[in-house]
Structures are given as C-alpha cells and as structure tokens.
Amino acid sequence: MKIILKVLLTAVAVVLLSKLLSGVSVDGYTTAIIVAAVLGLLNIFVKPLLVLFTLPATILTLGLFLFVINACIILLADKLVDGFAVSSFWTALLFSILLTILQSIFYSVLGEEKTD
C-alpha cells in the first residue's frame, strides 16, 4: 500500500514541478503517474548499474556525480514516456534536485519508522 502511495506522491511532485519549471511538461495526471512508476523502476534497475560504472568519477567528485546520474535517469524517462518532456540536461538536473526535495518532504508525511 505504501508503494502505491509513494508513486502517487511522486506523481504529484512531477505535476507540481512541471508547472514550476518551464522546461518540463507533462500531458496529464495519468502521464505523471506513469512517469513516477517509470522513475521508480529506473531507480531500481538502471541507477545501480550507472553508479557502479561511474564509481571512480563519483569518488573523485565526492559524490556530486550522482546528480549527473539522476539527471540522466530523468532524461531516460523522458525518452521512455510519451507526454513527458524535459528540454535540456540542466533542466533535468534542476528537476531531479527539486524532485528529491519534494519527495523527502512528502515521504516525511508518511512517517516511516526505521527499524533496527
């Protein structure tokens, strides 16, 4: 149940950011839900491979290269989902940073408790 709620909260964040940023467009709420699901799947399957392959660059930049990887994930979602468009790499970078901030705010509302 929490996974569905997280996807819906991410979809709300995608819609909000598409209204805030001029370089990001989403056709509708259904497209935003699809984008949220695709981003989740890409973060599960593709992102770990990208992190592994770019580990030296990530270490050299003290982790800042992870922002580039997140922007690449956003651009990949742009190519995979019709109705979702990001105009440039820099817009994708800003979108990924703002999306992360919004997700952390929204997920804190869920009140997930960590167990040891």
mmCIF file of C-alpha atoms in Angstrom:
data_model
loop_
_atom_site.group_PDB
_atom_site.id
_atom_site.type_symbol
_atom_site.label_atom_id
_atom_site.label_comp_id
_atom_site.label_asym_id
_atom_site.label_seq_id
_atom_site.Cartn_x
_atom_site.Cartn_y
_atom_site.Cartn_z
ATOM 1 C CA MET A 1 0.000 0.000 0.000
ATOM 2 C CA LYS A 2 2.859 2.386 0.795
ATOM 3 C CA ILE A 3 4.383 1.780 -2.633
ATOM 4 C CA ILE A 4 1.197 2.966 -4.343
ATOM 5 C CA LEU A 5 1.095 5.996 -2.058
ATOM 6 C CA LYS A 6 4.734 6.783 -2.837
ATOM 7 C CA VAL A 7 4.077 6.564 -6.589
ATOM 8 C CA LEU A 8 1.088 8.873 -6.225
ATOM 9 C CA LEU A 9 3.069 11.368 -4.142
ATOM 10 C CA THR A 10 5.865 11.304 -6.707
ATOM 11 C CA ALA A 11 3.280 11.905 -9.437
ATOM 12 C CA VAL A 12 2.007 14.939 -7.522
ATOM 13 C CA ALA A 13 5.595 16.200 -7.259
ATOM 14 C CA VAL A 14 6.102 15.690 -11.016
ATOM 15 C CA VAL A 15 2.950 17.692 -11.782
ATOM 16 C CA LEU A 16 3.966 20.483 -9.397
ATOM 17 C CA LEU A 17 7.454 20.690 -10.883
ATOM 18 C CA SER A 18 6.097 20.693 -14.435
ATOM 19 C CA LYS A 19 4.046 23.749 -13.521
ATOM 20 C CA LEU A 20 7.024 25.382 -11.772
ATOM 21 C CA LEU A 21 9.749 24.703 -14.357
ATOM 22 C CA SER A 22 9.247 25.967 -17.884
ATOM 23 C CA GLY A 23 11.416 23.254 -19.471
ATOM 24 C CA VAL A 24 9.371 20.340 -18.124
ATOM 25 C CA SER A 25 5.975 19.355 -19.467
ATOM 26 C CA VAL A 26 3.555 16.599 -18.513
ATOM 27 C CA ASP A 27 0.398 15.979 -20.526
ATOM 28 C CA GLY A 28 -1.813 14.947 -17.637
ATOM 29 C CA TYR A 29 -2.172 13.233 -14.329
ATOM 30 C CA THR A 30 -2.136 9.762 -15.867
ATOM 31 C CA THR A 31 1.137 10.584 -17.576
ATOM 32 C CA ALA A 32 2.526 11.848 -14.257
ATOM 33 C CA ILE A 33 1.639 8.529 -12.595
ATOM 34 C CA ILE A 34 3.346 6.648 -15.429
ATOM 35 C CA VAL A 35 6.414 8.907 -15.100
ATOM 36 C CA ALA A 36 6.528 8.243 -11.352
ATOM 37 C CA ALA A 37 6.332 4.479 -11.907
ATOM 38 C CA VAL A 38 8.993 4.577 -14.648
ATOM 39 C CA LEU A 39 11.291 6.680 -12.458
ATOM 40 C CA GLY A 40 10.866 4.162 -9.661
ATOM 41 C CA LEU A 41 11.712 1.263 -11.943
ATOM 42 C CA LEU A 42 14.699 3.075 -13.443
ATOM 43 C CA ASN A 43 15.971 3.885 -9.954
ATOM 44 C CA ILE A 44 15.692 0.210 -9.013
ATOM 45 C CA PHE A 45 17.240 -1.378 -12.109
ATOM 46 C CA VAL A 46 19.333 1.164 -14.059
ATOM 47 C CA LYS A 47 20.670 3.552 -11.431
ATOM 48 C CA PRO A 48 22.725 0.937 -9.514
ATOM 49 C CA LEU A 49 24.460 -0.062 -12.754
ATOM 50 C CA LEU A 50 25.234 3.558 -13.596
ATOM 51 C CA VAL A 51 26.564 4.145 -10.082
ATOM 52 C CA LEU A 52 28.749 1.063 -10.337
ATOM 53 C CA PHE A 53 30.169 2.012 -13.744
ATOM 54 C CA THR A 54 30.844 5.609 -12.703
ATOM 55 C CA LEU A 55 32.198 4.864 -9.246
ATOM 56 C CA PRO A 56 35.630 6.428 -9.901
ATOM 57 C CA ALA A 57 34.026 9.689 -11.085
ATOM 58 C CA THR A 58 31.675 9.648 -8.115
ATOM 59 C CA ILE A 59 34.544 9.175 -5.677
ATOM 60 C CA LEU A 60 36.652 11.817 -7.417
ATOM 61 C CA THR A 61 33.833 14.391 -7.216
ATOM 62 C CA LEU A 62 32.950 13.413 -3.627
ATOM 63 C CA GLY A 63 29.523 12.163 -4.667
ATOM 64 C CA LEU A 64 28.472 15.139 -6.770
ATOM 65 C CA PHE A 65 28.455 12.979 -9.900
ATOM 66 C CA LEU A 66 25.331 11.294 -8.511
ATOM 67 C CA PHE A 67 23.443 14.451 -9.510
ATOM 68 C CA VAL A 68 24.516 13.816 -13.106
ATOM 69 C CA ILE A 69 23.308 10.217 -12.842
ATOM 70 C CA ASN A 70 19.932 11.418 -11.521
ATOM 71 C CA ALA A 71 19.644 13.857 -14.437
ATOM 72 C CA CYS A 72 20.424 11.013 -16.860
ATOM 73 C CA ILE A 73 17.660 8.928 -15.263
ATOM 74 C CA ILE A 74 15.232 11.833 -15.791
ATOM 75 C CA LEU A 75 16.305 12.157 -19.433
ATOM 76 C CA LEU A 76 15.878 8.407 -19.918
ATOM 77 C CA ALA A 77 12.354 8.638 -18.502
ATOM 78 C CA ASP A 78 11.753 11.489 -20.961
ATOM 79 C CA LYS A 79 12.641 9.163 -23.836
ATOM 80 C CA LEU A 80 10.557 6.261 -22.499
ATOM 81 C CA VAL A 81 7.302 8.052 -21.614
ATOM 82 C CA ASP A 82 5.212 9.814 -24.240
ATOM 83 C CA GLY A 83 3.702 13.006 -22.902
ATOM 84 C CA PHE A 84 6.642 13.781 -20.609
ATOM 85 C CA ALA A 85 9.288 16.147 -21.926
ATOM 86 C CA VAL A 86 12.400 17.735 -20.454
ATOM 87 C CA SER A 87 14.046 20.406 -22.578
ATOM 88 C CA SER A 88 17.721 20.095 -21.594
ATOM 89 C CA PHE A 89 20.243 18.424 -19.339
ATOM 90 C CA TRP A 90 20.329 21.420 -16.983
ATOM 91 C CA THR A 91 16.558 21.379 -16.668
ATOM 92 C CA ALA A 92 16.727 17.658 -15.888
ATOM 93 C CA LEU A 93 19.395 18.341 -13.263
ATOM 94 C CA LEU A 94 17.276 21.018 -11.578
ATOM 95 C CA PHE A 95 14.173 18.815 -11.895
ATOM 96 C CA SER A 96 15.937 15.890 -10.205
ATOM 97 C CA ILE A 97 17.174 18.056 -7.321
ATOM 98 C CA LEU A 98 13.749 19.606 -6.734
ATOM 99 C CA LEU A 99 12.037 16.226 -7.109
ATOM 100 C CA THR A 100 14.301 14.755 -4.446
ATOM 101 C CA ILE A 101 13.499 17.620 -2.079
ATOM 102 C CA LEU A 102 9.752 17.317 -2.676
ATOM 103 C CA GLN A 103 9.845 13.543 -2.265
ATOM 104 C CA SER A 104 11.631 13.821 1.057
ATOM 105 C CA ILE A 105 9.027 16.331 2.266
ATOM 106 C CA PHE A 106 6.129 14.190 1.062
ATOM 107 C CA TYR A 107 7.591 10.967 2.408
ATOM 108 C CA SER A 108 8.166 12.540 5.811
ATOM 109 C CA VAL A 109 4.391 12.995 5.954
ATOM 110 C CA LEU A 110 4.063 9.212 5.669
ATOM 111 C CA GLY A 111 6.012 8.937 8.913
ATOM 112 C CA GLU A 112 8.035 5.868 8.056
ATOM 113 C CA GLU A 113 9.664 4.387 11.120
ATOM 114 C CA LYS A 114 13.064 2.814 10.767
ATOM 115 C CA THR A 115 13.596 -0.484 12.496
ATOM 116 C CA ASP A 116 16.978 -1.734 13.564
#
